[in-house]
PDB file of C-alpha atoms in Angstrom:
ATOM      1  CA  ALA A   1      28.083 203.079 163.405  1.00 69.00           C
ATOM      2  CA  ALA A   2      27.955 200.484 160.653  1.00 81.00           C
ATOM      3  CA  GLY A   3      28.559 196.945 161.786  1.00 94.00           C
ATOM      4  CA  VAL A   4      29.274 193.639 160.113  1.00 97.00           C
ATOM      5  CA  ILE A   5      26.244 192.540 158.140  1.00 97.00           C
ATOM      6  CA  GLN A   6      25.479 188.888 157.559  1.00 98.00           C
ATOM      7  CA  SER A   7      22.758 187.362 155.458  1.00 97.00           C
ATOM      8  CA  PRO A   8      20.587 185.471 155.726  1.00 98.00           C
ATOM      9  CA  ARG A   9      19.904 185.438 159.477  1.00 97.00           C
ATOM     10  CA  HIS A  10      18.338 182.017 159.314  1.00 97.00           C
ATOM     11  CA  LEU A  11      18.624 179.283 156.721  1.00 98.00           C
ATOM     12  CA  ILE A  12      16.987 175.884 156.581  1.00 98.00           C
ATOM     13  CA  LYS A  13      18.329 173.307 154.160  1.00 98.00           C
ATOM     14  CA  GLU A  14      17.960 169.619 153.458  1.00 97.00           C
ATOM     15  CA  LYS A  15      20.844 167.177 153.550  1.00 97.00           C
ATOM     16  CA  ARG A  16      23.003 167.245 150.418  1.00 97.00           C
ATOM     17  CA  GLU A  17      21.789 170.692 149.443  1.00 98.00           C
ATOM     18  CA  THR A  18      24.026 173.742 149.060  1.00 98.00           C
ATOM     19  CA  ALA A  19      24.039 177.012 150.957  1.00 98.00           C
ATOM     20  CA  THR A  20      25.675 180.386 150.483  1.00 98.00           C
ATOM     21  CA  LEU A  21      26.278 182.716 153.415  1.00 98.00           C
ATOM     22  CA  LYS A  22      27.187 186.337 152.846  1.00 98.00           C
ATOM     23  CA  CYS A  23      29.177 188.774 154.929  1.00 98.00           C
ATOM     24  CA  TYR A  24      29.606 192.516 154.491  1.00 97.00           C
ATOM     25  CA  PRO A  25      32.438 193.839 156.667  1.00 96.00           C
ATOM     26  CA  ILE A  26      32.561 197.174 158.401  1.00 95.00           C
ATOM     27  CA  PRO A  27      33.416 199.863 155.806  1.00 94.00           C
ATOM     28  CA  ARG A  28      37.185 200.108 155.239  1.00 90.00           C
ATOM     29  CA  HIS A  29      37.830 196.792 156.963  1.00 92.00           C
ATOM     30  CA  ASP A  30      39.883 194.614 154.657  1.00 91.00           C
ATOM     31  CA  THR A  31      40.052 191.388 156.648  1.00 92.00           C
ATOM     32  CA  VAL A  32      37.240 188.900 157.031  1.00 94.00           C
ATOM     33  CA  TYR A  33      37.075 185.833 159.264  1.00 94.00           C
ATOM     34  CA  TRP A  34      34.541 183.003 159.277  1.00 97.00           C
ATOM     35  CA  TYR A  35      33.686 181.022 162.394  1.00 96.00           C
ATOM     36  CA  GLN A  36      31.377 178.093 163.068  1.00 97.00           C
ATOM     37  CA  GLN A  37      29.753 177.766 166.479  1.00 96.00           C
ATOM     38  CA  GLY A  38      27.823 174.671 167.506  1.00 94.00           C
ATOM     39  CA  PRO A  39      25.395 174.723 170.454  1.00 90.00           C
ATOM     40  CA  GLY A  40      27.299 175.210 173.695  1.00 90.00           C
ATOM     41  CA  GLN A  41      30.608 175.327 171.839  1.00 92.00           C
ATOM     42  CA  ASP A  42      33.225 177.989 171.346  1.00 91.00           C
ATOM     43  CA  PRO A  43      33.539 179.551 167.890  1.00 93.00           C
ATOM     44  CA  GLN A  44      35.748 177.450 165.640  1.00 94.00           C
ATOM     45  CA  PHE A  45      37.862 179.238 163.067  1.00 93.00           C
ATOM     46  CA  LEU A  46      37.136 178.256 159.468  1.00 96.00           C
ATOM     47  CA  ILE A  47      38.971 180.626 157.181  1.00 95.00           C
ATOM     48  CA  SER A  48      40.149 184.218 156.840  1.00 93.00           C
ATOM     49  CA  PHE A  49      40.880 186.636 154.008  1.00 94.00           C
ATOM     50  CA  TYR A  50      43.030 189.720 153.845  1.00 91.00           C
ATOM     51  CA  GLU A  51      42.857 191.996 150.826  1.00 91.00           C
ATOM     52  CA  LYS A  52      40.901 189.356 148.890  1.00 92.00           C
ATOM     53  CA  MET A  53      43.513 186.660 149.449  1.00 93.00           C
ATOM     54  CA  GLN A  54      43.107 183.733 151.792  1.00 93.00           C
ATOM     55  CA  SER A  55      45.272 184.438 154.812  1.00 90.00           C
ATOM     56  CA  ASP A  56      44.643 181.416 157.019  1.00 89.00           C
ATOM     57  CA  LYS A  57      42.655 178.229 157.019  1.00 91.00           C
ATOM     58  CA  GLY A  58      41.284 176.326 159.957  1.00 91.00           C
ATOM     59  CA  SER A  59      38.955 173.397 160.346  1.00 86.00           C
ATOM     60  CA  ILE A  60      37.011 174.063 157.175  1.00 92.00           C
ATOM     61  CA  PRO A  61      35.696 170.946 155.403  1.00 94.00           C
ATOM     62  CA  ASP A  62      36.608 170.425 151.762  1.00 95.00           C
ATOM     63  CA  ARG A  63      32.885 170.725 150.997  1.00 97.00           C
ATOM     64  CA  PHE A  64      33.087 174.385 151.976  1.00 97.00           C
ATOM     65  CA  SER A  65      34.731 177.164 150.035  1.00 96.00           C
ATOM     66  CA  ALA A  66      34.911 180.878 150.517  1.00 97.00           C
ATOM     67  CA  GLN A  67      36.168 183.983 148.851  1.00 97.00           C
ATOM     68  CA  GLN A  68      36.474 187.695 149.356  1.00 97.00           C
ATOM     69  CA  PHE A  69      35.377 189.969 146.558  1.00 96.00           C
ATOM     70  CA  SER A  70      36.709 193.272 145.259  1.00 95.00           C
ATOM     71  CA  ASP A  71      34.291 195.200 147.505  1.00 94.00           C
ATOM     72  CA  TYR A  72      35.635 193.161 150.476  1.00 95.00           C
ATOM     73  CA  HIS A  73      32.431 191.294 151.100  1.00 96.00           C
ATOM     74  CA  SER A  74      32.832 187.562 151.540  1.00 97.00           C
ATOM     75  CA  GLU A  75      30.766 184.506 150.780  1.00 98.00           C
ATOM     76  CA  LEU A  76      30.934 181.072 152.352  1.00 98.00           C
ATOM     77  CA  ASN A  77      29.713 178.345 150.033  1.00 98.00           C
ATOM     78  CA  MET A  78      28.694 175.060 151.573  1.00 98.00           C
ATOM     79  CA  SER A  79      27.893 172.002 149.487  1.00 97.00           C
ATOM     80  CA  SER A  80      26.645 168.477 150.215  1.00 97.00           C
ATOM     81  CA  LEU A  81      25.294 169.697 153.529  1.00 98.00           C
ATOM     82  CA  GLU A  82      25.288 167.283 156.431  1.00 97.00           C
ATOM     83  CA  LEU A  83      23.282 167.283 159.649  1.00 97.00           C
ATOM     84  CA  GLY A  84      26.465 168.141 161.527  1.00 96.00           C
ATOM     85  CA  ASP A  85      26.796 171.400 159.614  1.00 97.00           C
ATOM     86  CA  SER A  86      23.888 172.806 161.592  1.00 97.00           C
ATOM     87  CA  ALA A  87      25.411 175.668 163.562  1.00 97.00           C
ATOM     88  CA  LEU A  88      25.662 179.399 163.956  1.00 97.00           C
ATOM     89  CA  TYR A  89      28.073 180.844 161.421  1.00 98.00           C
ATOM     90  CA  PHE A  90      29.724 184.106 162.309  1.00 97.00           C
ATOM     91  CA  CYS A  91      31.655 186.456 160.143  1.00 97.00           C
ATOM     92  CA  ALA A  92      33.991 189.002 161.694  1.00 95.00           C
ATOM     93  CA  SER A  93      36.002 191.829 160.197  1.00 94.00           C
ATOM     94  CA  SER A  94      39.027 193.837 161.160  1.00 91.00           C
ATOM     95  CA  LEU A  95      41.289 196.484 159.700  1.00 88.00           C
ATOM     96  CA  GLY A  96      44.586 195.327 158.277  1.00 79.00           C
ATOM     97  CA  GLY A  97      44.402 191.904 159.872  1.00 70.00           C
ATOM     98  CA  GLY A  98      44.577 193.884 163.046  1.00 69.00           C
ATOM     99  CA  GLU A  99      43.567 193.211 166.540  1.00 78.00           C
ATOM    100  CA  LYS A 100      39.970 194.230 167.076  1.00 87.00           C
ATOM    101  CA  LEU A 101      37.593 191.780 165.456  1.00 90.00           C
ATOM    102  CA  PHE A 102      33.974 192.780 165.205  1.00 93.00           C
ATOM    103  CA  PHE A 103      31.395 190.080 164.711  1.00 95.00           C
ATOM    104  CA  GLY A 104      28.226 190.015 162.672  1.00 97.00           C
ATOM    105  CA  SER A 105      24.944 188.730 164.078  1.00 96.00           C
ATOM    106  CA  GLY A 106      25.533 185.331 162.516  1.00 97.00           C
ATOM    107  CA  THR A 107      23.608 182.996 160.249  1.00 97.00           C
ATOM    108  CA  GLN A 108      21.785 180.165 161.943  1.00 97.00           C
ATOM    109  CA  LEU A 109      21.966 177.207 159.580  1.00 98.00           C
ATOM    110  CA  SER A 110      19.715 174.238 160.189  1.00 97.00           C
ATOM    111  CA  VAL A 111      20.208 171.127 158.068  1.00 97.00           C
ATOM    112  CA  LEU A 112      17.270 168.739 158.186  1.00 96.00           C
TER     113      LEU A 112
ATOM    114  CA  GLY B   1      48.583 175.705 166.258  1.00 79.00           C
ATOM    115  CA  GLU B   2      47.548 177.834 169.181  1.00 85.00           C
ATOM    116  CA  ASN B   3      45.906 176.054 172.116  1.00 91.00           C
ATOM    117  CA  VAL B   4      43.773 178.118 174.473  1.00 95.00           C
ATOM    118  CA  GLU B   5      42.361 176.663 177.676  1.00 97.00           C
ATOM    119  CA  GLN B   6      39.785 178.458 179.771  1.00 97.00           C
ATOM    120  CA  HIS B   7      38.639 177.795 183.334  1.00 97.00           C
ATOM    121  CA  PRO B   8      36.185 177.409 184.893  1.00 97.00           C
ATOM    122  CA  SER B   9      33.584 176.259 182.380  1.00 96.00           C
ATOM    123  CA  THR B  10      30.765 177.481 184.628  1.00 97.00           C
ATOM    124  CA  LEU B  11      30.776 180.082 187.377  1.00 97.00           C
ATOM    125  CA  SER B  12      27.927 180.998 189.671  1.00 97.00           C
ATOM    126  CA  VAL B  13      28.293 184.085 191.856  1.00 97.00           C
ATOM    127  CA  GLN B  14      26.072 186.140 194.089  1.00 97.00           C
ATOM    128  CA  GLU B  15      25.212 189.619 192.870  1.00 97.00           C
ATOM    129  CA  GLY B  16      27.841 192.059 194.083  1.00 97.00           C
ATOM    130  CA  ASP B  17      30.583 189.445 194.327  1.00 97.00           C
ATOM    131  CA  SER B  18      33.583 189.225 192.003  1.00 97.00           C
ATOM    132  CA  ALA B  19      34.103 186.756 189.179  1.00 98.00           C
ATOM    133  CA  VAL B  20      37.458 185.628 187.838  1.00 98.00           C
ATOM    134  CA  ILE B  21      38.054 183.630 184.662  1.00 98.00           C
ATOM    135  CA  LYS B  22      41.473 182.347 183.657  1.00 98.00           C
ATOM    136  CA  CYS B  23      42.975 181.374 180.326  1.00 98.00           C
ATOM    137  CA  THR B  24      46.258 179.854 179.285  1.00 97.00           C
ATOM    138  CA  TYR B  25      47.740 179.798 175.813  1.00 96.00           C
ATOM    139  CA  SER B  26      50.540 177.949 174.098  1.00 93.00           C
ATOM    140  CA  ASP B  27      52.170 180.244 171.531  1.00 90.00           C
ATOM    141  CA  SER B  28      54.588 182.615 173.224  1.00 89.00           C
ATOM    142  CA  ALA B  29      54.589 184.815 170.085  1.00 89.00           C
ATOM    143  CA  SER B  30      50.904 185.686 170.530  1.00 90.00           C
ATOM    144  CA  ASN B  31      50.489 189.345 171.345  1.00 89.00           C
ATOM    145  CA  TYR B  32      46.835 190.274 171.608  1.00 92.00           C
ATOM    146  CA  PHE B  33      44.308 188.911 174.075  1.00 95.00           C
ATOM    147  CA  PRO B  34      40.668 189.979 173.881  1.00 95.00           C
ATOM    148  CA  TRP B  35      37.678 188.915 175.937  1.00 97.00           C
ATOM    149  CA  TYR B  36      34.246 188.501 174.416  1.00 97.00           C
ATOM    150  CA  LYS B  37      30.830 188.327 176.056  1.00 97.00           C
ATOM    151  CA  GLN B  38      28.167 186.316 174.288  1.00 96.00           C
ATOM    152  CA  GLU B  39      24.498 186.122 175.166  1.00 94.00           C
ATOM    153  CA  LEU B  40      22.441 183.208 173.948  1.00 89.00           C
ATOM    154  CA  GLY B  41      22.071 183.202 170.173  1.00 88.00           C
ATOM    155  CA  LYS B  42      23.842 186.545 169.791  1.00 92.00           C
ATOM    156  CA  ARG B  43      27.179 187.668 168.471  1.00 95.00           C
ATOM    157  CA  PRO B  44      30.340 187.682 170.590  1.00 94.00           C
ATOM    158  CA  GLN B  45      30.947 191.245 171.755  1.00 95.00           C
ATOM    159  CA  LEU B  46      34.372 192.562 172.636  1.00 94.00           C
ATOM    160  CA  ILE B  47      34.385 193.786 176.234  1.00 96.00           C
ATOM    161  CA  ILE B  48      38.060 194.345 176.931  1.00 96.00           C
ATOM    162  CA  ASP B  49      41.418 193.505 175.404  1.00 95.00           C
ATOM    163  CA  ILE B  50      45.074 193.651 176.317  1.00 94.00           C
ATOM    164  CA  ARG B  51      48.297 193.676 174.351  1.00 90.00           C
ATOM    165  CA  SER B  52      51.448 191.837 175.254  1.00 84.00           C
ATOM    166  CA  ASN B  53      53.322 194.975 176.257  1.00 83.00           C
ATOM    167  CA  VAL B  54      50.831 195.699 179.047  1.00 81.00           C
ATOM    168  CA  GLY B  55      50.342 193.774 182.288  1.00 90.00           C
ATOM    169  CA  GLU B  56      46.939 195.033 183.327  1.00 94.00           C
ATOM    170  CA  LYS B  57      44.044 197.007 181.922  1.00 94.00           C
ATOM    171  CA  LYS B  58      40.877 198.177 183.604  1.00 96.00           C
ATOM    172  CA  ASP B  59      37.570 199.475 182.307  1.00 94.00           C
ATOM    173  CA  GLN B  60      35.068 200.296 185.035  1.00 96.00           C
ATOM    174  CA  ARG B  61      34.083 196.967 186.649  1.00 97.00           C
ATOM    175  CA  ILE B  62      36.125 194.862 184.249  1.00 98.00           C
ATOM    176  CA  ALA B  63      39.853 194.257 184.334  1.00 98.00           C
ATOM    177  CA  VAL B  64      42.237 191.956 182.536  1.00 97.00           C
ATOM    178  CA  THR B  65      45.678 190.885 183.709  1.00 97.00           C
ATOM    179  CA  LEU B  66      48.355 189.259 181.572  1.00 96.00           C
ATOM    180  CA  ASN B  67      51.348 187.213 182.637  1.00 94.00           C
ATOM    181  CA  LYS B  68      53.277 186.739 179.421  1.00 92.00           C
ATOM    182  CA  THR B  69      56.025 184.690 181.034  1.00 92.00           C
ATOM    183  CA  ALA B  70      53.542 182.159 182.341  1.00 94.00           C
ATOM    184  CA  LYS B  71      51.340 182.514 179.247  1.00 94.00           C
ATOM    185  CA  HIS B  72      48.131 183.147 181.079  1.00 95.00           C
ATOM    186  CA  PHE B  73      45.649 185.975 181.375  1.00 97.00           C
ATOM    187  CA  SER B  74      42.572 186.562 183.461  1.00 98.00           C
ATOM    188  CA  LEU B  75      39.316 188.477 183.382  1.00 98.00           C
ATOM    189  CA  HIS B  76      38.089 190.062 186.596  1.00 98.00           C
ATOM    190  CA  ILE B  77      34.549 191.340 186.992  1.00 98.00           C
ATOM    191  CA  THR B  78      33.818 193.211 190.207  1.00 97.00           C
ATOM    192  CA  GLU B  79      30.447 194.105 191.749  1.00 98.00           C
ATOM    193  CA  THR B  80      28.709 191.633 189.465  1.00 98.00           C
ATOM    194  CA  GLN B  81      25.188 192.371 188.312  1.00 97.00           C
ATOM    195  CA  PRO B  82      22.510 190.059 186.849  1.00 95.00           C
ATOM    196  CA  GLU B  83      23.121 191.548 183.394  1.00 95.00           C
ATOM    197  CA  ASP B  84      26.672 190.205 183.578  1.00 97.00           C
ATOM    198  CA  SER B  85      25.191 186.710 183.174  1.00 97.00           C
ATOM    199  CA  ALA B  86      26.436 185.378 179.818  1.00 97.00           C
ATOM    200  CA  VAL B  87      29.108 183.187 178.298  1.00 96.00           C
ATOM    201  CA  TYR B  88      32.556 184.756 178.319  1.00 97.00           C
ATOM    202  CA  PHE B  89      35.261 183.724 175.886  1.00 97.00           C
ATOM    203  CA  CYS B  90      38.925 184.528 176.062  1.00 97.00           C
ATOM    204  CA  ALA B  91      40.781 184.599 172.772  1.00 95.00           C
ATOM    205  CA  VAL B  92      44.303 184.833 171.468  1.00 94.00           C
ATOM    206  CA  LEU B  93      45.401 186.433 168.218  1.00 89.00           C
ATOM    207  CA  GLY B  94      48.271 184.630 166.585  1.00 80.00           C
ATOM    208  CA  ALA B  95      51.426 186.554 165.809  1.00 77.00           C
ATOM    209  CA  ALA B  96      50.515 186.665 162.122  1.00 73.00           C
ATOM    210  CA  GLY B  97      47.164 188.238 162.951  1.00 70.00           C
ATOM    211  CA  ASN B  98      45.383 185.784 160.696  1.00 76.00           C
ATOM    212  CA  LYS B  99      42.997 184.268 163.174  1.00 86.00           C
ATOM    213  CA  LEU B 100      41.610 184.474 166.678  1.00 89.00           C
ATOM    214  CA  THR B 101      41.624 181.250 168.681  1.00 92.00           C
ATOM    215  CA  PHE B 102      38.972 181.042 171.376  1.00 94.00           C
ATOM    216  CA  GLY B 103      38.972 179.365 174.740  1.00 95.00           C
ATOM    217  CA  GLY B 104      36.160 176.967 175.565  1.00 95.00           C
ATOM    218  CA  GLY B 105      34.023 179.602 177.239  1.00 96.00           C
ATOM    219  CA  THR B 106      32.783 180.223 180.773  1.00 97.00           C
ATOM    220  CA  ARG B 107      29.089 180.363 181.518  1.00 97.00           C
ATOM    221  CA  VAL B 108      28.657 182.985 184.226  1.00 97.00           C
ATOM    222  CA  LEU B 109      25.465 183.151 186.247  1.00 97.00           C
ATOM    223  CA  VAL B 110      24.947 186.061 188.602  1.00 97.00           C
ATOM    224  CA  LYS B 111      22.272 185.291 191.157  1.00 96.00           C
ATOM    225  CA  PRO B 112      20.239 188.207 192.469  1.00 92.00           C
TER     226      PRO B 112
END
């Protein structure tokens, strides 16, 4: 069965650079969630979208923005990267903002 | 916002023994409580979930119990095996279904 696809799997950036992470939800899933997970930490909610509209916002820095497109894929744009942004970024999708969230394999971002 | 606390943070058990992880939450309107298993560097994987209208659910060696009055729920793993070693996260879906809030995680080590 198709799963949540995230790209790239790994990304290395310098401080102050920008990065774009992409997420392709499970087909027919209309809700996308972004999470940030530091080493040894629990996943921290960043932002979610339902039917291409932002549905909730968590601890997402102002330097980050995200959107969901007409085909339901989502992109997380990160600017002025800082060392502390180094983390594993997960995208998850669900149907109708419903209960079962399925996670992608994540993007490991390293800021040097 | 929702506050989810998870205990213990680490748990070491002998193969064949049982493991129990407990979580408490703050928002009495929350109605969906999944458990995720995460291996190092991999995605969180849903292993079992429970809804607020159910007190207990079992799936082979895994069970979850929910006490909605006390706002706590627990994961029970019986006959533990080395492959059960991982980090386990409880989570709570807010009433609006817009985001999943995770507990701090429990690192489970099953010793052969």
